[in-house]
mmCIF file of C-alpha atoms and ligand atoms in Angstrom:
data_model
loop_
_atom_site.group_PDB
_atom_site.id
_atom_site.type_symbol
_atom_site.label_atom_id
_atom_site.label_comp_id
_atom_site.label_asym_id
_atom_site.label_seq_id
_atom_site.Cartn_x
_atom_site.Cartn_y
_atom_site.Cartn_z
ATOM 1 C CA MET A 1 0.064 -0.213 -0.170
ATOM 2 C CA ALA A 2 1.430 3.370 -0.748
ATOM 3 C CA PRO A 3 0.777 6.157 1.572
ATOM 4 C CA SER A 4 0.140 9.733 0.216
ATOM 5 C CA THR A 5 2.660 12.500 0.213
ATOM 6 C CA SER A 6 -0.266 15.342 -0.698
ATOM 7 C CA ILE A 7 -0.298 17.983 1.941
ATOM 8 C CA PRO A 8 -3.946 19.362 0.556
ATOM 9 C CA THR A 9 -5.218 15.697 1.243
ATOM 10 C CA PHE A 10 -3.913 15.997 4.671
ATOM 11 C CA HIS A 11 -5.575 19.435 5.403
ATOM 12 C CA ALA A 12 -9.078 18.002 4.125
ATOM 13 C CA ALA A 13 -8.842 15.035 6.521
ATOM 14 C CA LEU A 14 -7.215 17.463 9.439
ATOM 15 C CA ALA A 15 -10.582 19.574 9.219
ATOM 16 C CA THR A 16 -13.144 16.330 9.635
ATOM 17 C CA SER A 17 -10.704 14.634 12.360
ATOM 18 C CA PRO A 18 -11.926 16.100 15.767
ATOM 19 C CA ARG A 19 -9.451 13.391 17.857
ATOM 20 C CA ILE A 20 -5.815 13.668 17.214
ATOM 21 C CA LEU A 21 -3.317 11.334 18.965
ATOM 22 C CA CYS A 22 0.634 12.800 18.254
ATOM 23 C CA LEU A 23 3.852 10.727 18.877
ATOM 24 C CA LEU A 24 6.697 12.471 19.540
ATOM 25 C CA GLY A 25 10.433 11.947 18.998
ATOM 26 C CA ALA A 26 14.105 13.473 19.175
ATOM 27 C CA GLY A 27 13.637 14.340 15.688
ATOM 28 C CA LEU A 28 11.126 17.177 16.567
ATOM 29 C CA SER A 29 14.135 18.843 18.608
ATOM 30 C CA ALA A 30 16.563 18.325 15.694
ATOM 31 C CA SER A 31 16.424 21.449 14.158
ATOM 32 C CA SER A 32 16.476 23.121 17.695
ATOM 33 C CA GLY A 33 20.268 21.741 17.559
ATOM 34 C CA LEU A 34 19.281 18.524 19.666
ATOM 35 C CA PRO A 35 21.059 15.524 18.933
ATOM 36 C CA THR A 36 18.394 12.459 18.118
ATOM 37 C CA PHE A 37 19.107 9.138 19.717
ATOM 38 C CA ARG A 38 19.992 6.679 16.572
ATOM 39 C CA GLY A 39 21.671 7.138 13.675
ATOM 40 C CA LYS A 40 24.485 9.649 13.159
ATOM 41 C CA GLY A 41 23.333 11.918 16.090
ATOM 42 C CA GLY A 42 23.276 8.955 18.497
ATOM 43 C CA PHE A 43 26.888 9.641 19.805
ATOM 44 C CA TRP A 44 28.173 11.561 22.965
ATOM 45 C CA ARG A 45 31.546 11.754 22.929
ATOM 46 C CA ASN A 46 32.509 7.929 21.583
ATOM 47 C CA HIS A 47 29.436 6.594 23.626
ATOM 48 C CA ASP A 48 26.384 5.090 22.401
ATOM 49 C CA ALA A 49 23.567 7.304 23.897
ATOM 50 C CA THR A 50 21.282 4.337 23.959
ATOM 51 C CA VAL A 51 23.709 2.840 26.342
ATOM 52 C CA LEU A 52 24.353 5.406 28.199
ATOM 53 C CA ALA A 53 20.538 5.832 28.795
ATOM 54 C CA THR A 54 20.413 2.741 31.244
ATOM 55 C CA PRO A 55 20.411 2.043 34.723
ATOM 56 C CA GLU A 56 23.563 -0.370 33.992
ATOM 57 C CA ALA A 57 25.662 2.304 32.707
ATOM 58 C CA PHE A 58 24.622 4.650 35.665
ATOM 59 C CA ALA A 59 25.392 1.863 38.456
ATOM 60 C CA ALA A 60 28.679 1.052 36.426
ATOM 61 C CA ASP A 61 29.972 4.748 35.972
ATOM 62 C CA PRO A 62 27.448 7.318 37.409
ATOM 63 C CA GLY A 63 30.009 10.214 36.786
ATOM 64 C CA LEU A 64 30.106 9.608 32.960
ATOM 65 C CA VAL A 65 26.135 9.100 32.754
ATOM 66 C CA TRP A 66 25.626 12.295 34.837
ATOM 67 C CA GLN A 67 28.382 14.497 32.196
ATOM 68 C CA PHE A 68 26.067 12.959 29.356
ATOM 69 C CA TYR A 69 22.959 14.269 31.182
ATOM 70 C CA ALA A 70 24.519 17.449 32.448
ATOM 71 C CA HIS A 71 25.821 18.192 28.986
ATOM 72 C CA ARG A 72 22.359 17.377 27.455
ATOM 73 C CA ARG A 73 20.739 19.905 30.276
ATOM 74 C CA HIS A 74 22.945 22.607 29.480
ATOM 75 C CA MET A 75 21.966 22.149 25.379
ATOM 76 C CA ALA A 76 18.488 22.084 25.965
ATOM 77 C CA LEU A 77 18.532 25.121 28.501
ATOM 78 C CA ASN A 78 20.192 27.134 25.562
ATOM 79 C CA ALA A 79 18.197 25.531 22.926
ATOM 80 C CA ARG A 80 14.802 27.421 21.839
ATOM 81 C CA PRO A 81 11.686 25.593 20.727
ATOM 82 C CA ASN A 82 11.202 25.496 16.896
ATOM 83 C CA PRO A 83 8.226 26.278 15.059
ATOM 84 C CA ALA A 84 6.867 22.558 15.075
ATOM 85 C CA HIS A 85 6.776 22.645 18.790
ATOM 86 C CA TYR A 86 4.885 26.017 18.618
ATOM 87 C CA ALA A 87 2.620 24.655 16.135
ATOM 88 C CA LEU A 88 1.541 21.623 18.449
ATOM 89 C CA ALA A 89 1.365 23.808 21.068
ATOM 90 C CA LYS A 90 -1.311 25.761 19.568
ATOM 91 C CA LEU A 91 -3.148 22.911 18.057
ATOM 92 C CA GLY A 92 -3.330 22.186 21.802
ATOM 93 C CA GLY A 93 -4.449 25.533 22.315
ATOM 94 C CA LYS A 94 -7.633 24.983 19.985
ATOM 95 C CA ARG A 95 -8.453 21.135 20.078
ATOM 96 C CA GLY A 96 -8.239 20.652 24.219
ATOM 97 C CA GLY A 97 -8.758 17.459 25.414
ATOM 98 C CA ASP A 98 -9.590 16.538 21.735
ATOM 99 C CA LEU A 99 -5.867 16.019 21.490
ATOM 100 C CA MET A 100 -3.100 14.038 23.022
ATOM 101 C CA VAL A 101 0.673 14.075 22.558
ATOM 102 C CA LEU A 102 2.638 11.691 23.933
ATOM 103 C CA SER A 103 6.308 12.845 23.721
ATOM 104 C CA GLN A 104 9.016 10.665 23.984
ATOM 105 C CA ASN A 105 11.272 13.865 24.254
ATOM 106 C CA VAL A 106 12.762 14.933 27.945
ATOM 107 C CA ASP A 107 14.504 18.695 26.592
ATOM 108 C CA GLY A 108 11.699 20.880 27.875
ATOM 109 C CA LEU A 109 11.433 22.393 24.545
ATOM 110 C CA SER A 110 7.386 21.443 24.350
ATOM 111 C CA PRO A 111 6.240 22.764 27.663
ATOM 112 C CA ARG A 112 8.509 26.221 26.562
ATOM 113 C CA ALA A 113 6.501 26.494 23.602
ATOM 114 C CA GLY A 114 3.558 26.608 25.863
ATOM 115 C CA GLN A 115 1.982 23.648 25.045
ATOM 116 C CA PRO A 116 -1.088 23.113 27.391
ATOM 117 C CA GLU A 117 -0.411 20.665 30.019
ATOM 118 C CA SER A 118 -3.816 18.996 29.645
ATOM 119 C CA THR A 119 -2.719 17.824 26.176
ATOM 120 C CA ILE A 120 0.754 16.569 26.603
ATOM 121 C CA ARG A 121 2.113 13.669 28.682
ATOM 122 C CA TYR A 122 5.921 13.367 28.808
ATOM 123 C CA LEU A 123 6.500 9.528 28.725
ATOM 124 C CA HIS A 124 10.109 9.287 29.291
ATOM 125 C CA GLY A 125 10.412 12.125 31.839
ATOM 126 C CA SER A 126 12.499 15.564 32.121
ATOM 127 C CA LEU A 127 15.723 16.191 31.659
ATOM 128 C CA PHE A 128 15.086 18.924 34.500
ATOM 129 C CA ASP A 129 13.613 16.198 37.084
ATOM 130 C CA VAL A 130 16.078 14.769 39.420
ATOM 131 C CA LYS A 131 15.698 12.076 42.081
ATOM 132 C CA CYS A 132 17.022 10.113 45.011
ATOM 133 C CA VAL A 133 18.567 6.759 43.582
ATOM 134 C CA GLY A 134 17.487 5.089 47.212
ATOM 135 C CA GLU A 135 14.316 3.580 46.768
ATOM 136 C CA ASN A 136 13.189 4.111 50.318
ATOM 137 C CA CYS A 137 14.162 7.524 49.739
ATOM 138 C CA GLY A 138 11.251 8.803 47.773
ATOM 139 C CA HIS A 139 12.970 12.287 47.095
ATOM 140 C CA SER A 140 12.304 14.059 43.876
ATOM 141 C CA GLU A 141 12.497 17.387 42.121
ATOM 142 C CA LYS A 142 10.644 18.912 39.447
ATOM 143 C CA ASP A 143 11.796 21.673 37.065
ATOM 144 C CA ASN A 144 15.120 22.130 38.567
ATOM 145 C CA PHE A 145 16.862 24.279 35.960
ATOM 146 C CA LYS A 146 20.303 24.672 37.852
ATOM 147 C CA ASP A 147 23.238 24.497 35.361
ATOM 148 C CA PRO A 148 25.399 23.387 36.135
ATOM 149 C CA LEU A 149 24.079 21.270 38.647
ATOM 150 C CA CYS A 150 26.845 21.128 41.010
ATOM 151 C CA PRO A 151 30.273 22.177 40.483
ATOM 152 C CA ALA A 152 31.820 18.865 39.546
ATOM 153 C CA LEU A 153 29.229 18.660 36.247
ATOM 154 C CA GLU A 154 30.153 22.103 35.134
ATOM 155 C CA ILE A 155 30.309 22.229 31.466
ATOM 156 C CA LEU A 156 34.064 23.037 29.919
ATOM 157 C CA PRO A 157 34.781 24.774 26.849
ATOM 158 C CA ASN A 158 36.246 21.641 25.305
ATOM 159 C CA PHE A 159 33.686 19.382 26.821
ATOM 160 C CA SER A 160 31.500 18.390 23.689
ATOM 161 C CA VAL A 161 34.398 17.858 21.104
ATOM 162 C CA PRO A 162 37.400 16.185 22.926
ATOM 163 C CA LYS A 163 40.215 16.174 20.265
ATOM 164 C CA ASP A 164 41.004 12.292 21.435
ATOM 165 C CA ASN A 165 37.381 11.098 21.989
ATOM 166 C CA GLU A 166 37.967 10.516 25.371
ATOM 167 C CA PRO A 167 37.150 12.094 28.876
ATOM 168 C CA ARG A 168 39.249 14.845 29.640
ATOM 169 C CA TYR A 169 38.086 14.408 33.197
ATOM 170 C CA THR A 170 36.019 11.952 35.211
ATOM 171 C CA VAL A 171 33.752 12.821 38.144
ATOM 172 C CA LYS A 172 33.821 10.755 41.289
ATOM 173 C CA ALA A 173 30.775 9.439 42.891
ATOM 174 C CA GLU A 174 31.416 11.899 46.035
ATOM 175 C CA ASP A 175 31.075 14.926 43.698
ATOM 176 C CA LEU A 176 27.905 14.056 42.317
ATOM 177 C CA PRO A 177 24.657 16.043 43.393
ATOM 178 C CA ARG A 178 23.789 14.378 46.807
ATOM 179 C CA CYS A 179 19.777 13.734 47.833
ATOM 180 C CA PRO A 180 19.205 16.721 50.433
ATOM 181 C CA LYS A 181 16.444 14.609 51.977
ATOM 182 C CA CYS A 182 18.394 11.073 52.795
ATOM 183 C CA LYS A 183 21.955 12.967 52.632
ATOM 184 C CA THR A 184 23.228 9.488 51.847
ATOM 185 C CA ASN A 185 22.536 8.824 48.450
ATOM 186 C CA ILE A 186 23.280 10.495 45.044
ATOM 187 C CA LEU A 187 20.422 12.374 42.748
ATOM 188 C CA ARG A 188 19.905 10.839 39.261
ATOM 189 C CA PRO A 189 18.070 12.392 35.974
ATOM 190 C CA GLY A 190 14.517 11.856 36.375
ATOM 191 C CA VAL A 191 14.025 10.212 32.692
ATOM 192 C CA THR A 192 12.885 6.729 31.911
ATOM 193 C CA TRP A 193 15.776 4.184 31.582
ATOM 194 C CA PHE A 194 15.642 0.650 29.361
ATOM 195 C CA GLY A 195 13.778 -1.858 31.804
ATOM 196 C CA GLU A 196 12.357 1.206 33.979
ATOM 197 C CA ALA A 197 8.577 1.786 34.440
ATOM 198 C CA LEU A 198 7.259 4.837 32.644
ATOM 199 C CA PRO A 199 6.429 7.656 35.177
ATOM 200 C CA GLU A 200 3.284 6.961 37.140
ATOM 201 C CA GLY A 201 0.054 7.872 35.331
ATOM 202 C CA MET A 202 1.660 8.476 32.031
ATOM 203 C CA LEU A 203 0.355 4.732 30.301
ATOM 204 C CA GLU A 204 -3.077 5.158 32.354
ATOM 205 C CA ASP A 205 -3.502 8.477 31.252
ATOM 206 C CA ALA A 206 -2.828 7.798 27.092
ATOM 207 C CA ASP A 207 -5.162 4.876 27.764
ATOM 208 C CA LYS A 208 -7.935 6.474 29.011
ATOM 209 C CA TRP A 209 -7.652 8.953 26.200
ATOM 210 C CA ILE A 210 -7.673 6.342 23.397
ATOM 211 C CA ASP A 211 -10.799 4.422 25.128
ATOM 212 C CA LYS A 212 -12.887 7.562 24.680
ATOM 213 C CA GLY A 213 -13.650 6.949 21.362
ATOM 214 C CA LYS A 214 -12.395 6.982 18.061
ATOM 215 C CA VAL A 215 -9.373 8.076 17.005
ATOM 216 C CA ASP A 216 -9.154 10.290 13.621
ATOM 217 C CA LEU A 217 -5.617 10.798 13.317
ATOM 218 C CA MET A 218 -2.677 9.897 14.487
ATOM 219 C CA LEU A 219 0.684 12.213 13.990
ATOM 220 C CA LEU A 220 4.301 10.233 14.364
ATOM 221 C CA ILE A 221 6.834 13.388 14.160
ATOM 222 C CA GLY A 222 10.883 12.597 14.373
ATOM 223 C CA THR A 223 10.536 9.411 16.173
ATOM 224 C CA SER A 224 11.824 6.142 14.880
ATOM 225 C CA ALA A 225 9.174 4.166 16.804
ATOM 226 C CA ALA A 226 11.640 1.886 17.851
ATOM 227 C CA VAL A 227 11.115 2.049 21.642
ATOM 228 C CA TRP A 228 8.332 0.588 23.672
ATOM 229 C CA PRO A 229 5.557 0.848 25.100
ATOM 230 C CA ALA A 230 5.703 4.355 23.112
ATOM 231 C CA ALA A 231 5.361 2.540 19.801
ATOM 232 C CA GLY A 232 2.396 0.464 20.908
ATOM 233 C CA TYR A 233 0.374 3.278 20.495
ATOM 234 C CA ILE A 234 0.617 3.654 16.730
ATOM 235 C CA GLU A 235 -1.218 0.018 17.002
ATOM 236 C CA MET A 236 -3.722 1.195 19.473
ATOM 237 C CA ALA A 237 -4.118 3.919 17.530
ATOM 238 C CA ARG A 238 -4.886 1.874 14.483
ATOM 239 C CA GLY A 239 -7.507 -0.211 16.333
ATOM 240 C CA ALA A 240 -9.258 2.875 17.065
ATOM 241 C CA GLY A 241 -9.692 3.826 13.282
ATOM 242 C CA ALA A 242 -6.797 6.428 12.610
ATOM 243 C CA ARG A 243 -5.108 7.097 9.628
ATOM 244 C CA ILE A 244 -1.589 7.794 10.372
ATOM 245 C CA ALA A 245 0.574 11.001 8.975
ATOM 246 C CA VAL A 246 4.486 9.973 9.502
ATOM 247 C CA VAL A 247 6.568 13.321 9.301
ATOM 248 C CA ASN A 248 10.268 12.287 9.422
ATOM 249 C CA MET A 249 13.608 13.196 7.782
ATOM 250 C CA VAL A 250 13.913 9.612 6.431
ATOM 251 C CA ALA A 251 10.472 8.278 5.583
ATOM 252 C CA PRO A 252 9.852 4.911 7.213
ATOM 253 C CA GLY A 253 9.085 1.677 5.509
ATOM 254 C CA ASP A 254 6.529 0.597 8.015
ATOM 255 C CA PRO A 255 5.058 3.105 10.612
ATOM 256 C CA GLY A 256 5.911 1.059 13.922
ATOM 257 C CA ARG A 257 4.963 -2.579 12.654
ATOM 258 C CA VAL A 258 1.205 -1.659 11.572
ATOM 259 C CA GLY A 259 1.874 -1.287 7.936
ATOM 260 C CA PHE A 260 0.781 1.866 5.712
ATOM 261 C CA LYS A 261 -2.402 2.069 4.289
ATOM 262 C CA ASP A 262 -3.324 4.251 1.002
ATOM 263 C CA GLU A 263 -5.320 6.680 3.344
ATOM 264 C CA ASP A 264 -2.318 7.672 5.411
ATOM 265 C CA TRP A 265 0.426 10.118 4.708
ATOM 266 C CA VAL A 266 4.243 10.466 4.551
ATOM 267 C CA PHE A 267 6.079 13.762 4.898
ATOM 268 C CA GLU A 268 9.552 13.092 4.147
ATOM 269 C CA GLY A 269 11.595 16.596 5.789
ATOM 270 C CA ASP A 270 11.886 18.548 8.716
ATOM 271 C CA ALA A 271 9.418 18.554 11.243
ATOM 272 C CA ALA A 272 10.058 22.236 11.918
ATOM 273 C CA LYS A 273 9.081 23.167 8.455
ATOM 274 C CA LEU A 274 6.681 20.222 7.966
ATOM 275 C CA VAL A 275 4.538 20.336 10.805
ATOM 276 C CA PRO A 276 3.458 24.073 10.994
ATOM 277 C CA GLU A 277 2.227 23.695 7.257
ATOM 278 C CA MET A 278 0.379 20.655 8.048
ATOM 279 C CA LEU A 279 -1.280 22.394 10.783
ATOM 280 C CA ARG A 280 -2.037 25.591 9.154
ATOM 281 C CA PRO A 281 -5.686 25.541 8.359
ATOM 282 C CA ALA A 282 -6.356 24.295 12.196
ATOM 283 C CA ILE A 283 -3.793 27.260 13.880
ATOM 284 C CA GLY A 284 -3.213 29.970 11.407
ATOM 285 C CA GLU A 285 0.476 31.170 10.895
ATOM 286 C CA VAL A 286 3.373 30.395 13.150
ATOM 287 C CA TYR A 287 5.529 33.465 13.701
ATOM 288 C CA VAL A 288 8.592 32.711 15.639
ATOM 289 C CA ARG A 289 10.215 36.125 17.541
ATOM 290 C CA GLY A 290 12.990 34.939 19.569
ATOM 291 C CA ASP A 291 11.850 32.898 22.573
ATOM 292 C CA SER A 292 7.805 33.231 21.638
ATOM 293 C CA ALA A 293 5.679 32.605 19.091
ATOM 294 C CA GLN A 294 2.270 34.327 17.920
HETATM 295 C C1 LIG B 1 13.888 13.890 12.053
HETATM 296 C C2 LIG B 1 14.636 15.184 11.879
HETATM 297 C C3 LIG B 1 13.739 16.145 11.760
HETATM 298 C C4 LIG B 1 15.976 13.563 12.651
HETATM 299 N N1 LIG B 1 12.625 16.490 11.336
HETATM 300 N N2 LIG B 1 12.391 13.905 11.821
HETATM 301 C C5 LIG B 1 7.535 -4.445 24.304
HETATM 302 C C6 LIG B 1 6.519 -3.706 25.054
HETATM 303 C C7 LIG B 1 7.015 -2.954 26.133
HETATM 304 C C8 LIG B 1 8.479 -2.778 26.295
HETATM 305 C C9 LIG B 1 9.226 -3.505 25.615
HETATM 306 C C10 LIG B 1 8.961 -4.254 24.495
HETATM 307 N N3 LIG B 1 9.981 -4.755 24.013
HETATM 308 C C11 LIG B 1 11.162 -4.265 24.163
HETATM 309 C C12 LIG B 1 10.763 -3.305 25.244
HETATM 310 C C13 LIG B 1 11.506 -3.064 26.543
HETATM 311 C C14 LIG B 1 12.353 -1.725 26.190
HETATM 312 C C15 LIG B 1 12.219 -0.967 24.523
HETATM 313 O O1 LIG B 1 11.687 -0.538 23.978
HETATM 314 N N4 LIG B 1 12.973 -1.788 23.953
HETATM 315 C C16 LIG B 1 13.453 -1.217 22.581
HETATM 316 C C17 LIG B 1 14.951 -1.251 22.391
HETATM 317 C C18 LIG B 1 12.696 -3.002 21.791
HETATM 318 N N5 LIG B 1 11.178 -0.480 26.727
HETATM 319 C C19 LIG B 1 11.414 -0.292 27.913
HETATM 320 O O2 LIG B 1 12.495 -0.649 28.662
HETATM 321 C C20 LIG B 1 10.599 0.653 28.403
HETATM 322 N N6 LIG B 1 10.182 0.445 29.861
HETATM 323 C C21 LIG B 1 9.747 -0.551 30.078
HETATM 324 O O3 LIG B 1 9.467 -1.305 28.998
HETATM 325 O O4 LIG B 1 9.332 -0.828 31.210
HETATM 326 C C22 LIG B 1 8.652 -2.151 31.586
HETATM 327 C C23 LIG B 1 8.473 -2.187 32.836
HETATM 328 C C24 LIG B 1 7.140 -2.070 33.674
HETATM 329 C C25 LIG B 1 7.243 -2.001 35.067
HETATM 330 C C26 LIG B 1 8.345 -2.053 35.867
HETATM 331 C C27 LIG B 1 9.084 -2.240 35.176
HETATM 332 C C28 LIG B 1 9.342 -2.134 34.038
HETATM 333 C C29 LIG B 1 11.605 2.053 28.679
HETATM 334 C C30 LIG B 1 11.849 2.530 27.536
HETATM 335 C C31 LIG B 1 12.819 4.318 27.836
HETATM 336 C C32 LIG B 1 13.226 4.683 26.667
HETATM 337 N N7 LIG B 1 14.455 5.703 27.109
HETATM 338 C C33 LIG B 1 14.867 6.320 26.350
HETATM 339 C C34 LIG B 1 16.296 7.144 26.923
HETATM 340 C C35 LIG B 1 15.381 8.539 27.713
HETATM 341 C C36 LIG B 1 16.339 9.641 28.683
HETATM 342 C C37 LIG B 1 17.036 10.437 27.688
HETATM 343 O O5 LIG B 1 16.297 10.863 26.996
HETATM 344 O O6 LIG B 1 18.117 10.267 27.792
HETATM 345 O O7 LIG B 1 14.319 7.178 25.560
HETATM 346 S S1 LIG B 1 15.838 5.599 25.065
HETATM 347 C C38 LIG B 1 15.461 6.678 23.604
HETATM 348 O O8 LIG B 1 14.838 6.108 22.803
HETATM 349 C C39 LIG B 1 14.945 7.940 24.464
HETATM 350 C C40 LIG B 1 13.832 8.383 23.661
HETATM 351 O O9 LIG B 1 12.780 9.057 23.728
HETATM 352 C C41 LIG B 1 13.443 6.876 22.490
HETATM 353 C C42 LIG B 1 12.863 6.911 21.076
HETATM 354 O O10 LIG B 1 13.772 7.488 20.551
HETATM 355 P P1 LIG B 1 13.324 8.330 19.312
HETATM 356 O O11 LIG B 1 12.822 9.806 19.982
HETATM 357 O O12 LIG B 1 12.210 7.966 18.539
HETATM 358 O O13 LIG B 1 14.597 8.885 18.675
HETATM 359 P P2 LIG B 1 15.695 8.423 17.743
HETATM 360 O O14 LIG B 1 16.984 8.728 17.297
HETATM 361 O O15 LIG B 1 15.476 6.653 17.566
HETATM 362 O O16 LIG B 1 14.688 8.648 16.094
HETATM 363 C C43 LIG B 1 14.579 9.982 15.588
HETATM 364 C C44 LIG B 1 13.947 10.243 14.365
HETATM 365 O O17 LIG B 1 13.833 11.468 14.118
HETATM 366 C C45 LIG B 1 14.756 9.213 12.995
HETATM 367 O O18 LIG B 1 13.511 8.472 12.665
HETATM 368 C C46 LIG B 1 15.028 10.081 12.620
HETATM 369 O O19 LIG B 1 15.080 10.004 11.093
HETATM 370 C C47 LIG B 1 14.177 11.637 12.547
HETATM 371 N N8 LIG B 1 14.655 12.810 12.141
HETATM 372 N N9 LIG B 1 16.090 14.647 12.158
HETATM 373 C C48 LIG B 1 12.049 15.010 11.386
HETATM 374 N N10 LIG B 1 14.542 17.621 11.371
#
């Protein structure tokens, strides 16, 4: 089956599609200068990002993993939402409860673009949440934007491109941020690593939204749809009647193992350019000026 590449037919469908589900991935923020996980951008120093984003890597070398996250916190704080973030935020303002955005991104750019909280769920947590590693302590902090989080995690000018591709310095466990509650354990990033349960309530909210009725459209924006349970929502949306529109730099042969239908769409290119264009009839133009948009 061959999906369409026609924006006008997508616009026609958008006008008659009340309930929209979106799955966002790292490609959404690529134009904001943040690297993706897989493919070319998926390495930090000489480490595979998908290996660093694991409890095993943190247990083996918390200093290294914290440096990875300190670097990403710094980059995300210095990045700006792009027109696609703003377009989705505007759609949230217009559609309210008829829109459900499931974001796999942890960079904070969707909230900074003004995405209404009720329209988005952050399946993989946030770079700006931190929590105690101790299972019994329970301490957690939301929206901790301190940069650097502690002196040992300061970003040095040569941090991102070391000539020999090896760490210039290592951070000892005793210099890592400590839990202010139990004062014993170190803190860890409040993100979801492989093998960990997603933040409480996320899947329940997403499931409840789907169970409310027909899903008219599902937009897959800048994601490889390789990670579960996030990717499982594609099949659920299909089961609830959704037509699928993929926005990706590289069009996949199959969106999340459900196969394309003639009634679906594939838009190949940069999400920052395509998403505002796709949503224009519903939200109008997106004008980005500095740190805000209209
Ligand atoms: C552009 C672009 C531009 C570029 N414009 N496009 C079946 C069911 C359930 C679970 C599993 C299952 N099978 C296996 C699992 C286990 C596992 C899993 O999915 N493994 C896979 C490898 C198969 N899942 C888990 O472990 C999850 N937890 C779990 O299942 O728990 C069970 C449990 C229950 C109860 C108790 C205990 C346990 C957790 C998954 C967590 C994923 N975490 C990460 C790291 C987050 C923190 C961090 O950011 O550091 O999430 S991994 C990484 O992948 C990150 C991303 O959110 C996620 C998805 O990646 P994404 O966003 O799609 O990025 P890329 O790089 O893959 O793709 C970017 C795309 O953009 C590309 O296609 C580009 O072409 C495109 N692009 N520029 C448009 N300008």
